[in-house]
Amino acid sequence: MGIIQSKTSLSQVPEHVAIIMDGNGRWATRRAMSRLKGHEQGAKAVREAVKGCRELEIPYLTLFAFSSENWKRPEEEVNHLMGLFRFFIKREMNELNSVGVRVNFIGNISRLPEDVQKLIEYAVDLTQNNSKLVLTIALSYGGQEEIVNAAKRLAEKVKAGDLNPDDICEEEFASSLDTAGIPDPDLLIRTSGEKRLSNFLLWQSAYSELVFLDVLWPDFRKNHLEQAVDEYCNRCRRYGAVSA
Ligand code: IPE
Ligand code: IPE
Ligand code: MG
């Protein structure tokens, strides 16, 4: 927190931080371990990110945990990840609930194993009245799929006579996305040194500040969040206009 307070006022802290948690496999491979071990360590870094956001009073955190394309990975890895999601929800929900975190999920949840879907329902239900931090977990999520689904929802409304095509505007479109009601991310972080979005929050990141960190996700700690927020605080956001 120290470095951030020294350089900036709290009003500049991002309202919404989104993170592409990348590098679990490389973390494990570098240690001659199986990729699965990397995912296990990655779950620990999630706790750090949540804690960091709470301390910095950032009200929205979105984590990319599994993409719509990650289903292409070997069955053993996918199954292991599903097991970790199960374990994480069972183990962490009471703690998250007790500190005021509201948990939310985006993505094609119906593709997940049924018991994971039930756990997701339980977690959303348990934490629905909390307001300290909205933690959105993107699971089986793809930005293009989300945009296509939004277009389908709008088309259905037009077909039913409930919507005039001329009334489809950016706001109407955004409210048909999985992220309806959540502000767009101010700061989007990707770990592991890769510099791409990999289908994450394509619509919502139109004006996000992008910060790419070399740290592999299992090594991510609060100080990395602070470093990214610090960089964000030194950026000039123009939204296409000219600076004052
Ligand atoms: C991110 O780490 C976790 C998921 C995509 C589920 P990776 O598994 O992609 O790790 P690398 O990129 O292979 O190192
Ligand atoms: C993006 O990472 C998805 C998640 C972090 C959950 P990937 O590792 O799947 O992305 P690519 O394959 O390097 O683009
Ligand atoms: Mg990766």
CSV table of C-alpha atoms and ligand atoms in Angstrom, one decimal:
chain,number,residue,atom,x,y,z
A,1,MET,CA,0.0,0.0,0.0
A,2,GLY,CA,2.9,2.4,0.8
A,3,ILE,CA,4.1,2.9,-2.7
A,4,ILE,CA,0.6,3.6,-4.0
A,5,GLN,CA,-0.3,6.1,-1.3
A,6,SER,CA,3.0,8.0,-1.8
A,7,LYS,CA,2.3,8.6,-5.5
A,8,THR,CA,-1.4,9.0,-5.8
A,9,SER,CA,-4.6,9.8,-4.1
A,10,LEU,CA,-7.1,7.0,-3.3
A,11,SER,CA,-9.6,8.3,-5.9
A,12,GLN,CA,-7.2,7.2,-8.6
A,13,VAL,CA,-7.2,3.6,-7.5
A,14,PRO,CA,-9.0,1.5,-10.2
A,15,GLU,CA,-12.6,0.6,-9.5
A,16,HIS,CA,-12.3,-2.7,-11.4
A,17,VAL,CA,-9.2,-4.8,-11.8
A,18,ALA,CA,-9.3,-7.8,-14.1
A,19,ILE,CA,-6.6,-10.4,-14.2
A,20,ILE,CA,-5.6,-13.0,-16.8
A,21,MET,CA,-3.9,-15.5,-14.4
A,22,ASP,CA,-1.4,-17.1,-16.8
A,23,GLY,CA,1.8,-19.1,-16.3
A,24,ASN,CA,0.8,-22.0,-14.1
A,25,GLY,CA,2.2,-24.6,-16.5
A,26,ARG,CA,5.5,-22.9,-17.1
A,27,TRP,CA,5.9,-22.4,-13.3
A,28,ALA,CA,5.7,-26.2,-12.8
A,29,THR,CA,7.7,-27.1,-15.9
A,30,ARG,CA,10.6,-25.0,-14.7
A,31,ARG,CA,10.6,-27.0,-11.5
A,32,ALA,CA,10.4,-30.3,-13.4
A,33,MET,CA,6.9,-30.8,-11.9
A,34,SER,CA,3.7,-31.7,-13.7
A,35,ARG,CA,1.6,-28.8,-15.0
A,36,LEU,CA,-1.1,-29.9,-12.5
A,37,LYS,CA,1.1,-28.8,-9.6
A,38,GLY,CA,1.3,-25.3,-11.2
A,39,HIS,CA,-2.5,-25.0,-11.1
A,40,GLU,CA,-2.5,-26.1,-7.4
A,41,GLN,CA,-0.1,-23.3,-6.6
A,42,GLY,CA,-2.1,-20.9,-8.7
A,43,ALA,CA,-5.1,-21.3,-6.4
A,44,LYS,CA,-2.9,-19.8,-3.6
A,45,ALA,CA,-2.2,-16.7,-5.6
A,46,VAL,CA,-5.9,-16.1,-6.0
A,47,ARG,CA,-6.1,-15.5,-2.2
A,48,GLU,CA,-3.3,-12.9,-2.5
A,49,ALA,CA,-5.1,-11.1,-5.3
A,50,VAL,CA,-8.4,-11.0,-3.3
A,51,LYS,CA,-6.6,-9.8,-0.1
A,52,GLY,CA,-4.7,-7.2,-2.1
A,53,CYS,CA,-7.9,-5.8,-3.6
A,54,ARG,CA,-9.6,-5.7,-0.2
A,55,GLU,CA,-6.7,-3.8,1.3
A,56,LEU,CA,-6.6,-1.3,-1.6
A,57,GLU,CA,-10.4,-0.9,-1.4
A,58,ILE,CA,-10.8,-1.9,-5.0
A,59,PRO,CA,-14.5,-2.9,-5.2
A,60,TYR,CA,-14.4,-5.2,-8.3
A,61,LEU,CA,-12.0,-8.0,-9.2
A,62,THR,CA,-12.5,-10.3,-12.1
A,63,LEU,CA,-10.3,-13.4,-12.5
A,64,PHE,CA,-9.9,-15.4,-15.8
A,65,ALA,CA,-9.8,-19.0,-14.4
A,66,PHE,CA,-10.7,-21.1,-17.5
A,67,SER,CA,-11.3,-20.1,-21.0
A,68,SER,CA,-13.8,-21.5,-23.6
A,69,GLU,CA,-10.6,-22.6,-25.5
A,70,ASN,CA,-9.1,-24.3,-22.4
A,71,TRP,CA,-11.5,-27.2,-23.0
A,72,LYS,CA,-9.0,-28.2,-25.8
A,73,ARG,CA,-6.4,-29.2,-23.2
A,74,PRO,CA,-5.7,-32.9,-22.3
A,75,GLU,CA,-8.6,-34.5,-20.4
A,76,GLU,CA,-6.4,-35.1,-17.3
A,77,GLU,CA,-5.5,-31.4,-17.0
A,78,VAL,CA,-9.2,-30.3,-17.5
A,79,ASN,CA,-10.3,-32.8,-14.9
A,80,HIS,CA,-7.7,-31.6,-12.5
A,81,LEU,CA,-8.7,-28.0,-13.0
A,82,MET,CA,-12.4,-28.9,-12.3
A,83,GLY,CA,-11.3,-30.6,-9.1
A,84,LEU,CA,-9.5,-27.5,-8.1
A,85,PHE,CA,-12.5,-25.3,-8.8
A,86,ARG,CA,-14.6,-27.7,-6.6
A,87,PHE,CA,-12.0,-27.6,-3.8
A,88,PHE,CA,-11.7,-23.8,-4.0
A,89,ILE,CA,-15.4,-23.2,-3.7
A,90,LYS,CA,-15.9,-25.7,-0.9
A,91,ARG,CA,-12.9,-24.4,1.0
A,92,GLU,CA,-12.9,-20.6,0.5
A,93,MET,CA,-16.6,-19.6,0.4
A,94,ASN,CA,-17.2,-19.3,4.1
A,95,GLU,CA,-14.0,-17.2,4.5
A,96,LEU,CA,-14.9,-15.0,1.5
A,97,ASN,CA,-18.4,-14.6,2.8
A,98,SER,CA,-17.2,-13.6,6.3
A,99,VAL,CA,-15.1,-10.8,4.9
A,100,GLY,CA,-17.9,-9.4,2.7
A,101,VAL,CA,-17.0,-10.7,-0.7
A,102,ARG,CA,-19.8,-11.2,-3.2
A,103,VAL,CA,-19.0,-14.0,-5.7
A,104,ASN,CA,-20.2,-14.0,-9.2
A,105,PHE,CA,-19.5,-16.2,-12.3
A,106,ILE,CA,-19.4,-15.4,-16.0
A,107,GLY,CA,-19.0,-17.8,-18.9
A,108,ASN,CA,-20.7,-20.9,-20.2
A,109,ILE,CA,-21.4,-22.5,-16.8
A,110,SER,CA,-23.7,-25.1,-18.3
A,111,ARG,CA,-20.6,-26.8,-19.8
A,112,LEU,CA,-19.1,-27.5,-16.4
A,113,PRO,CA,-19.7,-30.7,-14.5
A,114,GLU,CA,-23.1,-30.7,-12.7
A,115,ASP,CA,-21.7,-30.7,-9.2
A,116,VAL,CA,-19.5,-27.7,-10.0
A,117,GLN,CA,-22.6,-25.9,-11.3
A,118,LYS,CA,-24.4,-26.7,-8.0
A,119,LEU,CA,-21.4,-25.4,-6.0
A,120,ILE,CA,-21.4,-22.2,-8.1
A,121,GLU,CA,-25.1,-21.7,-7.3
A,122,TYR,CA,-24.4,-22.2,-3.6
A,123,ALA,CA,-21.5,-19.7,-3.6
A,124,VAL,CA,-23.6,-17.0,-5.5
A,125,ASP,CA,-26.5,-17.6,-3.1
A,126,LEU,CA,-24.4,-17.6,0.0
A,127,THR,CA,-22.6,-14.3,-0.8
A,128,GLN,CA,-25.4,-12.4,-2.6
A,129,ASN,CA,-25.9,-9.7,0.0
A,130,ASN,CA,-22.2,-8.8,0.5
A,131,SER,CA,-20.8,-5.6,-0.9
A,132,LYS,CA,-17.2,-5.1,0.1
A,133,LEU,CA,-15.8,-6.7,-3.1
A,134,VAL,CA,-17.5,-8.2,-6.1
A,135,LEU,CA,-15.3,-11.2,-7.1
A,136,THR,CA,-16.2,-12.3,-10.6
A,137,ILE,CA,-14.7,-15.6,-11.8
A,138,ALA,CA,-14.6,-16.3,-15.5
A,139,LEU,CA,-15.1,-20.0,-16.0
A,140,SER,CA,-15.5,-21.6,-19.4
A,141,TYR,CA,-15.5,-18.0,-20.5
A,142,GLY,CA,-14.8,-16.6,-24.0
A,143,GLY,CA,-15.4,-13.0,-25.0
A,144,GLN,CA,-16.5,-13.8,-28.5
A,145,GLU,CA,-19.0,-16.4,-27.3
A,146,GLU,CA,-20.3,-13.8,-24.8
A,147,ILE,CA,-20.8,-11.2,-27.6
A,148,VAL,CA,-22.5,-13.8,-29.8
A,149,ASN,CA,-24.9,-14.7,-26.9
A,150,ALA,CA,-25.7,-11.1,-26.3
A,151,ALA,CA,-26.5,-10.6,-30.0
A,152,LYS,CA,-28.8,-13.7,-29.8
A,153,ARG,CA,-30.6,-12.3,-26.7
A,154,LEU,CA,-31.2,-9.0,-28.5
A,155,ALA,CA,-32.4,-10.8,-31.7
A,156,GLU,CA,-34.9,-12.8,-29.6
A,157,LYS,CA,-36.2,-9.5,-28.1
A,158,VAL,CA,-36.6,-8.0,-31.5
A,159,LYS,CA,-38.3,-11.1,-32.8
A,160,ALA,CA,-40.8,-11.0,-29.8
A,161,GLY,CA,-41.6,-7.4,-30.6
A,162,ASP,CA,-40.1,-6.2,-27.3
A,163,LEU,CA,-37.2,-4.2,-28.9
A,164,ASN,CA,-36.8,-1.9,-31.8
A,165,PRO,CA,-33.5,-2.5,-33.7
A,166,ASP,CA,-32.9,1.3,-33.7
A,167,ASP,CA,-32.8,1.2,-29.9
A,168,ILE,CA,-29.8,-1.1,-29.8
A,169,CYS,CA,-27.0,1.1,-28.5
A,170,GLU,CA,-23.8,0.4,-26.6
A,171,GLU,CA,-25.6,0.5,-23.3
A,172,GLU,CA,-28.3,-1.9,-24.4
A,173,PHE,CA,-25.7,-4.3,-25.8
A,174,ALA,CA,-23.5,-4.1,-22.6
A,175,SER,CA,-26.6,-4.9,-20.5
A,176,SER,CA,-27.0,-8.1,-22.5
A,177,LEU,CA,-23.5,-9.4,-21.7
A,178,ASP,CA,-22.6,-11.7,-18.8
A,179,THR,CA,-21.0,-8.7,-17.1
A,180,ALA,CA,-24.3,-6.6,-17.0
A,181,GLY,CA,-24.2,-4.4,-14.0
A,182,ILE,CA,-20.4,-4.6,-13.5
A,183,PRO,CA,-18.3,-1.6,-14.6
A,184,ASP,CA,-15.8,-2.1,-17.3
A,185,PRO,CA,-12.3,-3.0,-16.0
A,186,ASP,CA,-10.1,0.1,-15.5
A,187,LEU,CA,-6.9,-2.0,-15.2
A,188,LEU,CA,-6.4,-5.4,-16.9
A,189,ILE,CA,-3.4,-7.4,-15.8
A,190,ARG,CA,-1.9,-10.4,-17.5
A,191,THR,CA,0.9,-12.4,-15.8
A,192,SER,CA,3.5,-14.6,-17.4
A,193,GLY,CA,4.9,-12.2,-19.9
A,194,GLU,CA,2.4,-13.0,-22.7
A,195,LYS,CA,1.0,-9.9,-24.4
A,196,ARG,CA,-2.5,-10.8,-25.6
A,197,LEU,CA,-6.1,-10.9,-24.4
A,198,SER,CA,-6.7,-14.6,-25.3
A,199,ASN,CA,-10.5,-13.9,-25.7
A,200,PHE,CA,-10.9,-12.2,-22.3
A,201,LEU,CA,-13.5,-9.4,-21.8
A,202,LEU,CA,-13.2,-8.2,-25.4
A,203,TRP,CA,-16.1,-5.7,-25.3
A,204,GLN,CA,-15.4,-4.5,-21.8
A,205,SER,CA,-11.7,-3.9,-22.2
A,206,ALA,CA,-12.2,-1.2,-25.0
A,207,TYR,CA,-10.6,1.4,-22.7
A,208,SER,CA,-8.9,-0.7,-20.0
A,209,GLU,CA,-5.3,0.1,-19.2
A,210,LEU,CA,-3.3,-3.0,-19.9
A,211,VAL,CA,-0.4,-4.0,-17.7
A,212,PHE,CA,1.7,-7.1,-18.6
A,213,LEU,CA,3.8,-8.6,-15.8
A,214,ASP,CA,6.5,-11.1,-16.2
A,215,VAL,CA,5.7,-12.9,-12.9
A,216,LEU,CA,4.2,-16.4,-13.4
A,217,TRP,CA,0.8,-16.6,-11.8
A,218,PRO,CA,1.7,-19.0,-8.9
A,219,ASP,CA,4.4,-16.4,-7.8
A,220,PHE,CA,1.9,-13.5,-7.9
A,221,ARG,CA,1.7,-11.7,-4.5
A,222,LYS,CA,0.2,-8.5,-3.2
A,223,ASN,CA,3.2,-6.5,-4.2
A,224,HIS,CA,2.6,-7.4,-7.9
A,225,LEU,CA,-0.9,-6.0,-7.6
A,226,GLU,CA,0.5,-2.9,-6.1
A,227,GLN,CA,3.1,-2.6,-8.9
A,228,ALA,CA,0.3,-2.8,-11.5
A,229,VAL,CA,-1.9,-0.4,-9.7
A,230,ASP,CA,1.0,2.0,-9.4
A,231,GLU,CA,1.6,1.8,-13.1
A,232,TYR,CA,-2.1,2.4,-13.8
A,233,CYS,CA,-2.0,5.5,-11.5
A,234,ASN,CA,0.7,7.0,-13.7
A,235,ARG,CA,-1.2,6.4,-17.0
A,236,CYS,CA,-3.2,9.2,-18.7
A,237,ARG,CA,-6.6,8.0,-19.8
A,238,ARG,CA,-7.9,10.0,-22.7
A,239,TYR,CA,-10.8,8.0,-24.1
A,240,GLY,CA,-10.1,9.5,-27.6
A,241,ALA,CA,-10.2,13.0,-26.4
A,242,VAL,CA,-7.3,15.4,-25.7
A,243,SER,CA,-5.7,15.8,-22.3
A,244,ALA,CA,-6.9,18.8,-20.2
B,1,IPE,C1,-3.1,-20.4,-16.7
B,1,IPE,O1,-1.9,-21.1,-16.7
B,1,IPE,C2,-4.2,-21.3,-16.1
B,1,IPE,C3,-5.2,-21.7,-17.1
B,1,IPE,C4,-5.2,-21.3,-18.4
B,1,IPE,C5,-6.2,-22.6,-16.7
B,1,IPE,P1,-1.5,-22.0,-18.0
B,1,IPE,O2,-1.9,-23.4,-17.7
B,1,IPE,O3,-2.0,-21.4,-19.2
B,1,IPE,O4,0.1,-21.9,-17.9
B,1,IPE,P2,1.1,-21.7,-19.1
B,1,IPE,O5,0.7,-20.6,-19.9
B,1,IPE,O6,1.0,-23.0,-19.9
B,1,IPE,O7,2.5,-21.6,-18.5
B,2,IPE,C1,-5.8,-17.5,-21.0
B,2,IPE,O1,-4.6,-18.2,-20.9
B,2,IPE,C2,-6.8,-18.2,-20.2
B,2,IPE,C3,-6.6,-18.2,-18.7
B,2,IPE,C4,-5.7,-17.6,-18.1
B,2,IPE,C5,-7.7,-18.8,-17.9
B,2,IPE,P1,-4.1,-19.3,-22.0
B,2,IPE,O2,-2.9,-19.9,-21.5
B,2,IPE,O3,-5.2,-20.2,-22.2
B,2,IPE,O4,-3.9,-18.4,-23.3
B,2,IPE,P2,-3.0,-18.7,-24.6
B,2,IPE,O5,-3.3,-20.1,-25.1
B,2,IPE,O6,-1.6,-18.5,-24.1
B,2,IPE,O7,-3.4,-17.6,-25.5
B,3,MG,MG,-1.2,-20.0,-20.5
